[in-house]
Coordinates of C-alpha atoms in Angstrom, one line a residue:
Chain A
M1 CA 0.0 0.0 0.0
V2 CA 1.3 3.6 -0.9
A3 CA 1.7 6.0 1.9
P4 CA 0.4 9.3 1.2
L5 CA 2.5 12.1 0.7
N6 CA 2.9 14.6 3.4
P7 CA 1.7 18.6 2.8
C8 CA 5.1 19.6 1.4
E9 CA 5.9 16.4 -0.6
L10 CA 2.4 17.1 -2.4
E11 CA 3.3 20.5 -3.1
I12 CA 6.4 19.8 -4.8
D13 CA 4.7 16.7 -6.8
L14 CA 2.3 19.5 -7.9
F15 CA 4.9 21.8 -8.8
C16 CA 6.7 18.9 -11.1
R17 CA 3.7 17.5 -12.7
G18 CA 0.8 20.1 -12.7
V19 CA -2.8 19.4 -12.2
R20 CA -6.0 18.6 -14.3
I21 CA -9.2 20.3 -13.7
D22 CA -12.3 17.6 -13.6
R23 CA -15.3 18.8 -14.9
S24 CA -17.1 18.6 -11.4
C25 CA -15.2 21.6 -10.2
S26 CA -16.9 24.9 -10.5
L27 CA -13.6 27.3 -10.1
E28 CA -15.1 30.1 -11.9
E29 CA -17.4 30.4 -8.8
D30 CA -15.4 29.0 -6.1
A31 CA -11.5 30.2 -7.2
R32 CA -9.5 33.2 -7.8
V33 CA -9.4 34.4 -11.3
F34 CA -6.4 33.2 -13.0
R35 CA -3.8 35.8 -13.7
R36 CA -0.6 35.2 -15.4
T37 CA 1.5 38.5 -14.3
R38 CA 5.2 39.3 -13.7
A39 CA 7.6 36.3 -14.9
G40 CA 4.6 34.0 -15.3
L41 CA 4.7 31.6 -12.3
G42 CA 1.5 32.7 -10.8
S43 CA -0.6 31.5 -13.9
G44 CA -1.8 28.3 -12.2
L45 CA -4.2 27.3 -9.9
E46 CA -4.3 28.8 -6.1
L47 CA -4.6 25.9 -3.6
V48 CA -4.4 25.4 0.1
L49 CA -3.1 22.1 1.2
P50 CA -3.9 21.6 4.8
G51 CA -1.6 20.0 7.3
G52 CA -0.6 19.7 10.9
L53 CA 2.4 21.9 11.2
K54 CA 0.6 24.5 8.7
D55 CA -1.3 24.9 5.7
I56 CA 0.5 25.1 2.8
W57 CA -0.4 27.7 -0.2
M58 CA 0.6 26.8 -3.7
N59 CA 0.0 27.7 -7.3
A60 CA -0.4 24.4 -9.2
P61 CA 0.5 24.4 -12.8
V62 CA -2.6 23.8 -15.1
E63 CA -2.3 25.7 -18.6
E64 CA 1.4 24.2 -19.2
D65 CA 1.2 21.0 -21.4
F66 CA 2.7 18.9 -18.9
A67 CA 0.1 19.7 -16.7
Q68 CA -2.5 18.2 -19.3
A69 CA -0.7 14.6 -18.5
S70 CA -0.5 14.9 -15.0
P71 CA -1.8 12.1 -12.6
Y72 CA -3.7 14.6 -10.2
R73 CA -6.9 15.4 -11.1
L74 CA -8.7 17.9 -9.0
V75 CA -12.2 16.9 -8.4
K76 CA -15.4 18.4 -6.4
E77 CA -17.8 16.2 -4.3
G78 CA -20.5 18.3 -2.7
A79 CA -19.0 21.5 -1.5
R80 CA -15.4 19.8 -0.8
Y81 CA -12.6 19.8 -3.3
L82 CA -10.1 16.7 -3.5
L83 CA -6.8 16.1 -5.3
L84 CA -7.2 12.3 -6.8
D85 CA -3.8 10.7 -7.4
E86 CA -4.8 8.4 -10.2
R87 CA -1.3 6.5 -10.0
N88 CA -2.7 5.1 -6.4
S89 CA -6.4 6.3 -5.9
L90 CA -4.9 8.5 -3.3
R91 CA -7.6 11.4 -2.2
Y92 CA -6.2 14.6 -0.5
P93 CA -8.3 17.3 0.6
V94 CA -7.4 20.7 -0.3
R95 CA -9.1 24.1 -0.3
I96 CA -9.7 26.8 -2.8
P97 CA -8.9 30.2 -1.5
P98 CA -11.7 32.2 -2.6
E99 CA -11.3 35.6 -4.8
P100 CA -10.7 38.4 -2.8
A101 CA -13.9 41.1 -2.9
W102 CA -11.6 43.6 -4.1
Y103 CA -10.8 41.9 -7.4
E104 CA -13.9 42.9 -8.8
R105 CA -13.8 46.8 -7.7
R106 CA -12.0 49.6 -9.3
T107 CA -9.9 52.2 -8.2
T108 CA -10.5 56.1 -8.2
L109 CA -9.3 56.3 -11.6
G110 CA -11.4 53.8 -12.8
T111 CA -8.4 50.8 -13.2
P112 CA -9.7 47.6 -12.5
M113 CA -7.8 46.5 -9.1
Q114 CA -7.1 43.3 -10.5
D115 CA -5.0 44.8 -13.3
V116 CA -2.8 46.4 -10.8
G117 CA -1.7 43.9 -8.3
V118 CA -2.6 40.1 -7.7
L119 CA -2.6 37.9 -4.5
Q120 CA 0.0 35.1 -5.0
G121 CA -0.8 33.4 -1.9
T122 CA -1.7 35.6 0.8
Y123 CA 0.9 38.9 -0.4
L124 CA 0.3 41.3 -3.0
G125 CA 2.6 40.9 -5.9
I126 CA 2.7 44.6 -7.9
Y127 CA 4.7 44.6 -11.0
I128 CA 5.3 48.4 -11.2
S129 CA 7.0 48.9 -14.8
N130 CA 6.7 48.9 -18.0
S131 CA 8.0 45.5 -19.0
C132 CA 11.4 44.6 -18.3
G133 CA 14.5 46.2 -20.7
Y134 CA 15.8 43.0 -21.6
W135 CA 12.7 42.1 -23.9
W136 CA 13.6 45.4 -25.8
M137 CA 17.3 44.7 -25.9
R138 CA 18.8 42.9 -29.1
G139 CA 22.1 41.4 -29.5
E140 CA 24.3 38.3 -29.6
G141 CA 22.2 37.0 -32.6
R142 CA 18.8 37.1 -30.2
E143 CA 15.6 38.7 -30.7
A144 CA 15.9 39.5 -27.1
L145 CA 18.1 39.2 -24.1
N146 CA 15.2 38.4 -21.7
C147 CA 15.8 35.5 -19.2
A148 CA 15.1 32.3 -21.0
F149 CA 12.2 31.0 -18.6
C150 CA 10.5 34.4 -17.8
T151 CA 7.2 35.8 -19.7
T152 CA 7.5 39.0 -18.2
G153 CA 7.7 40.9 -21.3
Y154 CA 4.6 39.2 -22.9
N155 CA 2.4 39.9 -20.1
V156 CA 2.9 43.6 -19.5
G157 CA -0.1 44.9 -21.8
V158 CA -1.7 41.9 -22.4
N159 CA -2.8 40.5 -18.7
E160 CA -1.6 43.7 -16.9
R161 CA -1.6 47.3 -17.5
V162 CA 1.2 48.9 -18.9
D163 CA 1.7 52.0 -16.2
K164 CA 0.3 51.8 -12.7
A165 CA -0.4 55.1 -11.0
V166 CA 1.1 55.6 -7.6
E167 CA -2.8 56.4 -6.4
D168 CA -4.0 53.1 -8.0
V169 CA -1.2 50.9 -6.0
V170 CA -2.1 52.9 -3.0
E171 CA -5.9 52.0 -3.2
V172 CA -5.4 48.4 -4.2
A173 CA -2.8 47.9 -1.3
A174 CA -5.1 49.2 1.1
A175 CA -8.0 47.0 -0.2
A176 CA -5.7 44.1 0.0
K177 CA -4.8 45.1 3.9
A178 CA -8.4 45.3 4.6
E179 CA -9.0 41.3 3.8
G180 CA -6.0 40.8 6.0
C181 CA -2.8 41.1 3.6
T182 CA 0.2 42.1 5.3
F183 CA 2.9 42.4 2.4
T184 CA 3.0 44.2 -0.9
H185 CA 6.1 43.1 -3.0
F186 CA 7.0 45.6 -5.8
N187 CA 9.5 44.2 -8.6
T188 CA 10.8 45.7 -11.8
G189 CA 12.6 44.5 -14.8
F190 CA 15.5 46.2 -16.1
H191 CA 15.8 49.9 -16.5
G192 CA 19.1 50.7 -17.1
G193 CA 20.0 51.6 -13.5
R194 CA 16.9 53.6 -12.4
D195 CA 14.9 50.7 -11.2
L196 CA 15.1 51.9 -7.7
E197 CA 14.1 55.3 -8.3
M198 CA 10.9 53.9 -9.8
V199 CA 10.2 51.9 -7.2
A200 CA 10.6 54.7 -4.4
P201 CA 7.4 56.7 -4.7
Y202 CA 5.5 53.2 -4.5
V203 CA 7.4 52.1 -1.5
A204 CA 6.7 55.7 0.5
A205 CA 3.2 55.9 -0.5
V206 CA 2.3 52.5 0.8
K207 CA 4.1 52.6 4.1
E208 CA 2.6 56.5 4.7
R209 CA -0.7 55.7 3.4
V210 CA -1.6 52.1 4.0
G211 CA 0.9 50.5 6.5
Q212 CA 2.3 47.2 5.4
L213 CA 5.3 45.4 4.9
V214 CA 7.0 46.6 1.8
G215 CA 9.5 44.0 -0.4
V216 CA 11.8 45.4 -3.5
Q217 CA 12.5 43.3 -6.1
A218 CA 14.7 45.0 -8.7
L219 CA 18.2 44.3 -10.3
P220 CA 21.1 45.2 -8.2
A221 CA 22.5 48.5 -8.2
R222 CA 26.2 49.3 -9.1
P223 CA 28.3 49.6 -6.1
A224 CA 28.5 53.4 -6.4
D225 CA 24.8 53.5 -6.2
Y226 CA 24.2 51.5 -3.0
W227 CA 23.2 54.6 -1.4
K228 CA 20.0 54.1 -3.0
Y229 CA 19.5 51.0 -0.6
D230 CA 19.7 53.2 2.3
W231 CA 17.5 55.9 1.0
L232 CA 14.7 52.9 0.3
L233 CA 15.2 51.8 3.7
D234 CA 14.6 55.3 5.3
L235 CA 11.3 55.2 2.6
G236 CA 10.4 52.3 4.8
A237 CA 11.3 49.3 2.6
N238 CA 11.4 46.0 4.8
H239 CA 12.7 43.5 2.3
F240 CA 15.1 43.5 -0.7
S241 CA 15.4 40.4 -2.9
F242 CA 17.8 39.4 -5.7
C243 CA 17.2 37.0 -8.4
W244 CA 20.2 35.8 -10.2
E245 CA 18.7 32.4 -10.8
F246 CA 21.5 30.1 -11.3
Q247 CA 24.4 29.8 -9.2
H248 CA 26.6 28.0 -12.1
P249 CA 28.0 30.8 -13.9
D250 CA 27.6 29.2 -17.3
W251 CA 23.9 28.4 -16.9
F252 CA 23.3 32.0 -15.6
A253 CA 25.1 33.0 -18.5
R254 CA 23.0 31.0 -20.9
L255 CA 19.6 31.4 -19.5
C256 CA 20.0 35.2 -18.3
P257 CA 21.6 36.9 -21.2
G258 CA 20.7 40.3 -20.5
K259 CA 21.7 40.1 -16.8
R260 CA 25.1 38.8 -17.6
A261 CA 25.6 41.6 -20.4
T262 CA 24.5 44.2 -18.6
L263 CA 25.4 43.0 -14.7
G264 CA 27.2 40.2 -14.3
Q265 CA 26.6 37.5 -11.8
D266 CA 28.7 39.1 -9.1
A267 CA 26.4 42.3 -8.9
F268 CA 23.9 40.3 -7.6
F269 CA 26.2 38.8 -4.9
R270 CA 27.6 42.1 -3.7
A271 CA 24.3 43.9 -3.5
L272 CA 22.9 40.9 -1.5
E273 CA 25.7 41.0 0.9
Y274 CA 25.4 45.0 1.2
C275 CA 21.6 45.0 1.8
Q276 CA 21.9 41.8 4.4
R277 CA 24.6 43.6 6.5
K278 CA 22.1 46.5 7.1
M279 CA 19.0 44.5 7.8
P280 CA 17.9 41.9 10.4
K281 CA 18.5 38.4 9.5
G282 CA 16.3 37.1 7.1
A283 CA 14.9 40.1 5.9
C284 CA 16.5 40.1 2.4
S285 CA 16.5 37.0 0.0
G286 CA 18.4 35.3 -2.8
E287 CA 16.2 33.8 -5.4
I288 CA 17.2 30.9 -7.5
I289 CA 15.2 28.6 -9.9
A290 CA 15.8 24.7 -9.0
G291 CA 15.6 22.1 -11.6
V292 CA 17.5 23.3 -14.4
E293 CA 21.3 23.4 -13.4
P294 CA 22.8 20.5 -11.7
I295 CA 21.2 20.1 -8.3
E296 CA 24.7 20.7 -6.6
W297 CA 25.0 24.1 -7.7
T298 CA 21.4 24.7 -6.2
L299 CA 22.6 23.6 -3.0
R300 CA 25.4 25.6 -3.3
A301 CA 23.3 28.5 -3.9
I302 CA 21.2 27.7 -0.9
D303 CA 24.3 27.4 1.4
Y304 CA 26.0 30.9 0.1
I305 CA 22.3 32.6 0.6
T306 CA 22.2 31.5 4.2
D307 CA 25.9 31.6 4.8
L308 CA 25.1 35.6 4.6
G309 CA 22.0 35.3 7.2
A310 CA 19.6 35.8 4.3
F311 CA 16.7 33.9 3.2
P312 CA 16.5 31.5 0.3
T313 CA 13.7 31.8 -2.1
V314 CA 14.0 28.7 -4.1
C315 CA 11.4 28.4 -7.3
I316 CA 10.9 24.9 -8.7
F317 CA 11.4 25.4 -12.5
R318 CA 8.1 25.9 -14.4
P319 CA 8.3 25.8 -18.4
C320 CA 5.8 28.6 -18.6
I321 CA 3.9 28.8 -22.0
G322 CA 5.2 31.1 -24.5
S323 CA 8.7 31.1 -22.4
D324 CA 11.6 30.3 -24.4
M325 CA 12.0 27.0 -21.8
E326 CA 8.2 26.0 -22.7
H327 CA 9.5 22.7 -24.3
V328 CA 12.0 22.0 -21.4
P329 CA 10.8 19.2 -19.1
S330 CA 9.7 20.3 -15.4
P331 CA 12.1 18.4 -12.9
R332 CA 12.0 15.4 -10.9
S333 CA 10.0 15.6 -7.7
E334 CA 12.7 13.5 -5.8
D335 CA 15.1 15.7 -7.0
M336 CA 13.1 18.7 -5.5
I337 CA 12.5 17.1 -2.2
G338 CA 16.3 16.7 -1.6
V339 CA 16.6 20.6 -2.5
M340 CA 13.8 22.0 -0.2
R341 CA 14.9 19.6 2.6
H342 CA 18.5 21.0 2.3
M343 CA 17.1 24.6 2.4
Y344 CA 15.1 23.7 5.5
E345 CA 18.0 22.6 7.2
A346 CA 20.3 25.1 6.0
C347 CA 18.1 27.8 7.6
R348 CA 18.0 26.2 10.9
R349 CA 21.5 25.4 11.2
K350 CA 22.3 29.2 10.6
G351 CA 19.2 30.4 12.6
I352 CA 17.8 32.3 9.6
P353 CA 14.1 33.1 11.2
I354 CA 11.3 31.0 9.0
G355 CA 7.6 31.6 9.4
A356 CA 8.1 34.7 11.8
A357 CA 6.3 37.2 9.6
P358 CA 2.8 37.6 10.0
N359 CA 0.5 36.0 7.6
I360 CA 3.0 35.8 4.8
E361 CA 2.1 32.9 2.3
V362 CA 4.2 32.7 -1.0
S363 CA 2.3 30.5 -3.2
L364 CA 4.9 30.5 -6.1
I365 CA 7.5 28.7 -4.1
V366 CA 8.1 26.1 -1.5
Q367 CA 8.9 28.5 1.5
P368 CA 11.5 27.2 4.2
D369 CA 8.7 26.8 6.6
D370 CA 6.5 24.8 4.3
A371 CA 9.7 22.2 4.1
R372 CA 9.5 21.4 7.7
Y373 CA 7.5 18.7 6.5
L374 CA 10.4 17.2 5.0
A375 CA 12.6 17.1 8.2
P376 CA 12.7 13.8 10.5
R377 CA 10.7 14.6 13.7
D378 CA 14.0 14.5 16.0
L379 CA 15.2 16.8 18.7
R380 CA 16.6 18.9 16.6
F381 CA 13.6 19.6 14.9
W382 CA 11.5 20.3 17.8
A383 CA 14.4 22.3 19.2
Q384 CA 13.9 24.4 16.3
E385 CA 10.0 24.6 16.5
A386 CA 10.6 25.7 19.9
R387 CA 13.1 28.3 18.5
S388 CA 10.5 29.6 15.8
W389 CA 7.9 30.1 18.5
V390 CA 10.1 32.3 20.6
V391 CA 11.2 34.3 17.5
R392 CA 7.3 34.7 16.3
R393 CA 6.8 36.1 19.9
L394 CA 9.8 38.4 20.1
A395 CA 9.3 39.9 16.3
A396 CA 5.4 40.2 17.0
P397 CA 5.3 44.0 18.0
V398 CA 8.3 45.0 15.7
F399 CA 5.8 43.6 13.1
A400 CA 2.9 45.5 14.5
R401 CA 4.6 48.8 14.4
E402 CA 5.4 48.0 10.6
L403 CA 2.0 47.5 9.7
R404 CA 0.9 50.9 10.8
P405 CA 1.0 53.6 8.5
R406 CA 4.2 56.3 9.2
A407 CA 5.7 59.1 7.4
P408 CA 9.0 58.1 5.5
K409 CA 12.4 59.7 6.6
A410 CA 13.3 60.6 3.3
D411 CA 11.8 62.1 0.2
P412 CA 10.8 59.5 -2.7
L413 CA 10.8 61.8 -5.2
H414 CA 14.1 63.6 -4.8
P415 CA 16.8 60.9 -3.9
P416 CA 19.8 62.2 -1.7
R417 CA 22.1 62.4 -4.4
P418 CA 22.0 63.1 -8.0
R419 CA 20.4 61.0 -10.5
P420 CA 22.9 58.7 -12.4
A421 CA 22.5 59.0 -16.3
A422 CA 20.6 56.0 -17.6
A423 CA 22.7 53.3 -19.3
Chain B
M1 CA -9.8 40.1 -51.7
S2 CA -11.1 36.6 -52.1
A3 CA -14.5 35.6 -50.6
V4 CA -15.0 35.1 -46.9
V5 CA -12.6 32.6 -45.6
L6 CA -12.9 32.6 -41.8
K7 CA -15.7 30.5 -40.5
G8 CA -18.1 32.8 -38.9
A9 CA -17.2 35.6 -40.8
A10 CA -19.3 38.2 -42.5
T11 CA -18.4 39.7 -45.8
P12 CA -14.6 40.3 -46.6
D13 CA -15.1 44.0 -46.4
A14 CA -16.7 43.6 -43.1
L15 CA -13.9 41.5 -42.1
A16 CA -11.1 43.8 -43.1
A17 CA -12.8 46.8 -41.3
R18 CA -12.5 45.1 -38.1
S19 CA -8.5 45.6 -38.0
G20 CA -9.2 49.4 -38.9
G21 CA -9.1 48.8 -42.6
G22 CA -6.7 49.7 -45.4
F23 CA -4.0 47.5 -43.9
P24 CA -2.4 45.3 -47.2
A25 CA -1.0 42.8 -44.6
V26 CA -4.8 42.0 -43.6
D27 CA -5.5 41.2 -47.1
A28 CA -2.5 39.2 -47.6
L29 CA -3.2 37.4 -44.6
L30 CA -6.8 36.3 -45.4
E31 CA -5.9 35.2 -48.9
G32 CA -3.0 32.9 -47.2
V33 CA -5.8 31.6 -44.9
A34 CA -8.1 31.1 -47.9
S35 CA -5.5 28.8 -49.7
A36 CA -4.3 26.9 -46.6
P37 CA -5.7 23.2 -46.3
E38 CA -6.6 24.1 -42.5
T39 CA -9.9 25.5 -41.3
F40 CA -9.4 29.1 -39.6
V41 CA -12.4 30.3 -37.5
L42 CA -13.0 33.6 -36.4
D43 CA -13.9 35.0 -33.1
P44 CA -16.6 37.7 -33.7
G45 CA -16.6 38.9 -30.2
A46 CA -12.9 39.6 -30.3
A47 CA -11.5 43.0 -30.9
G48 CA -10.0 43.2 -34.3
I49 CA -9.7 40.1 -36.5
D50 CA -9.2 37.1 -34.1
W51 CA -9.0 33.8 -35.5
S52 CA -7.9 30.3 -34.5
V53 CA -7.1 27.1 -36.6
E54 CA -9.2 23.7 -36.4
N55 CA -6.1 21.4 -35.9
R56 CA -4.3 19.3 -33.6
V57 CA -0.7 19.8 -32.4
R58 CA 1.1 16.6 -30.7
G59 CA -2.2 15.2 -30.0
L60 CA -4.1 18.2 -28.4
P61 CA -6.0 20.9 -29.8
N62 CA -4.0 24.0 -31.3
R63 CA -4.5 27.1 -29.1
A64 CA -2.6 29.3 -31.3
R65 CA -4.2 32.3 -32.3
I66 CA -3.7 35.5 -34.4
K67 CA -5.4 38.7 -34.0
C68 CA -4.8 41.6 -36.3
W69 CA -5.4 44.8 -34.2
S70 CA -4.5 48.4 -34.8
P71 CA -3.0 50.2 -31.7
K72 CA -3.2 53.4 -33.4
E73 CA -3.8 55.2 -37.0
G74 CA -1.7 53.6 -39.6
T75 CA -0.2 50.8 -37.3
L76 CA -1.5 47.3 -37.5
L77 CA -0.4 44.5 -34.9
V78 CA -0.4 40.8 -36.0
W79 CA -0.3 39.4 -32.5
F80 CA 0.1 35.5 -31.7
Y81 CA -1.2 34.3 -28.8
K82 CA -2.8 31.6 -27.0
R83 CA -6.1 31.8 -24.8
S84 CA -6.2 30.0 -21.3
A85 CA -7.2 26.1 -21.6
L86 CA -9.6 27.1 -18.7
P87 CA -12.9 28.3 -20.4
W88 CA -13.4 31.1 -17.5
S89 CA -10.1 32.4 -17.1
V90 CA -9.3 35.5 -18.9
D91 CA -5.3 34.9 -19.3
R92 CA -4.0 35.2 -22.5
F93 CA -0.2 33.8 -23.4
S94 CA 1.5 36.2 -25.9
Y95 CA 4.3 34.9 -28.1
G96 CA 4.8 38.2 -29.5
G97 CA 3.7 40.0 -32.7
V98 CA 4.7 41.9 -35.7
L99 CA 3.5 45.5 -36.1
V100 CA 3.7 46.9 -39.7
G101 CA 2.4 49.7 -41.5
R102 CA 0.1 50.2 -44.7
E103 CA 3.2 48.7 -46.7
R104 CA 2.8 45.4 -48.6
V105 CA 4.3 42.7 -46.5
P106 CA 6.6 39.7 -48.6
P107 CA 4.2 36.6 -49.3
A108 CA 7.3 34.6 -47.1
A109 CA 6.3 36.4 -44.3
I110 CA 2.7 36.0 -44.5
D111 CA 3.2 32.4 -45.1
A112 CA 5.8 32.1 -42.4
W113 CA 3.2 33.7 -39.7
L114 CA 0.5 31.3 -40.8
R115 CA 2.6 28.2 -40.6
Y116 CA 3.7 29.5 -37.1
Q117 CA 0.0 29.5 -36.0
V118 CA -0.7 26.0 -37.6
G119 CA 2.4 24.3 -35.8
G120 CA 1.1 25.6 -32.4
F121 CA 3.7 28.1 -32.3
H122 CA 6.5 25.6 -32.1
P123 CA 9.8 27.6 -31.3
E124 CA 11.5 26.3 -34.2
Q125 CA 9.0 27.6 -36.7
R126 CA 9.0 31.2 -34.7
P127 CA 9.3 33.6 -37.7
P128 CA 12.0 36.5 -38.0
G129 CA 11.0 39.9 -37.0
I130 CA 8.7 39.4 -34.1
R131 CA 8.6 41.7 -31.3
R132 CA 8.1 40.5 -27.9
S133 CA 7.0 43.5 -26.1
F134 CA 4.5 46.2 -26.8
P135 CA 4.0 49.5 -25.2
F136 CA 0.4 49.5 -25.1
D137 CA -2.6 47.5 -23.5
L138 CA -4.3 44.7 -25.8
P139 CA -7.9 44.6 -26.1
A140 CA -9.5 41.1 -25.5

């Protein structure tokens, strides 16, 4: 008899295999509208996998060709949803998070709120810019220098608004906060070194007028411009993430041609090191994709990130429709379980706080605290659980303060130093 | 232009008018559609001229679509995209497009665009000159 998967094993298997939707489902009534925005990872079905340690939020692939051959079928029985594994007839109860009420509303300017930002798990993701410059750059015999796994340039103007007004963003963040959202995450593409200036007014406005935790994901500044990170911290940024995607320099160069040509891999490392030194442990993250480069390099990336005191954000490769890697197979679940177990162990060994921030569930990745399910239930595990409990209690007042609106300590429209010329 | 070539379409003139009219690329595309062995189907509810093709790719129904739509006077976008496989989803999956004016487009380019659609947008059939990003919003 086959043992059922635990919630994290199931999450990983679903990321790798996708899910088919049975005719019994009524997701048009029960689920959030499907939105492929930003890099494309959020194009699937938002699911909650219940569990004893925690419920796991995930975005299961449904659109891609590999998902059409998945052994998992989502069925509805009465009012309940179940995942049926047709390999062994195991049944897993799941929840379908309902659509937030604000998705159907418009901002004062008349913009549909769901065109401004989307919930990816429980956090609000907002892509603030007019596409990514790599989608407009030609060179090296390529149509464009975009990252091979990404679909950002295809989404803006198609599934997303081209321009996002600060007023719209504030209203959407406020609407999301009213329904329990604590974290707004801004990301941008390549804008010739102006990325951090672009994001600054949004950060300041959300901090001052909404009161949320705010994250920024942008391409790294040059060392001479690291003052911009200090400026954004004064404006209230709580988190920076840096996506170099692949640790092996050859894989990075081949699959991220724009990042290689304009910045180089080292720029990501140095910027992460700078920011993490200035911020509490686990406040910054390094983002990588697992399942493309050899696994030992992914593990090496996790070790490097956690050695810095930063948080590893590990995406399982998804061959998104329309991406240059659409026809690359998705990775093997067994390999990804090993990666995520390593991620959890690295965080535990190096004291990276996991699961400390209130109500931040990221559906696009396997979070380190999801991976608790992969660890043996020994003394070290329970000691770590106790440490995490204490950290959550100690951090609660800090987060409560951050969730109150407050005036920024700097001017978001006038950086403290002259703006550099665009590259 | 030849007779109506898209299943579900009205007259050829009405069809051309949907893209703003006066674009030789539209006429050439519709002539290419007319001479192709596959059946192409108009979506009369979509903006511009928007059609799918009734064939299968690797055992699955072909989801590839072409939309001819004018973002501004004198400019035509020939956009390659797929719609969501889920009937209630409004997501669209872009494969880029070509911006042309009122000039004539070489027949080889027209053929390459249509073959790209018939092949389900296979990366090895990707025609040259496709732009990946556009600085405007695309209507459904």
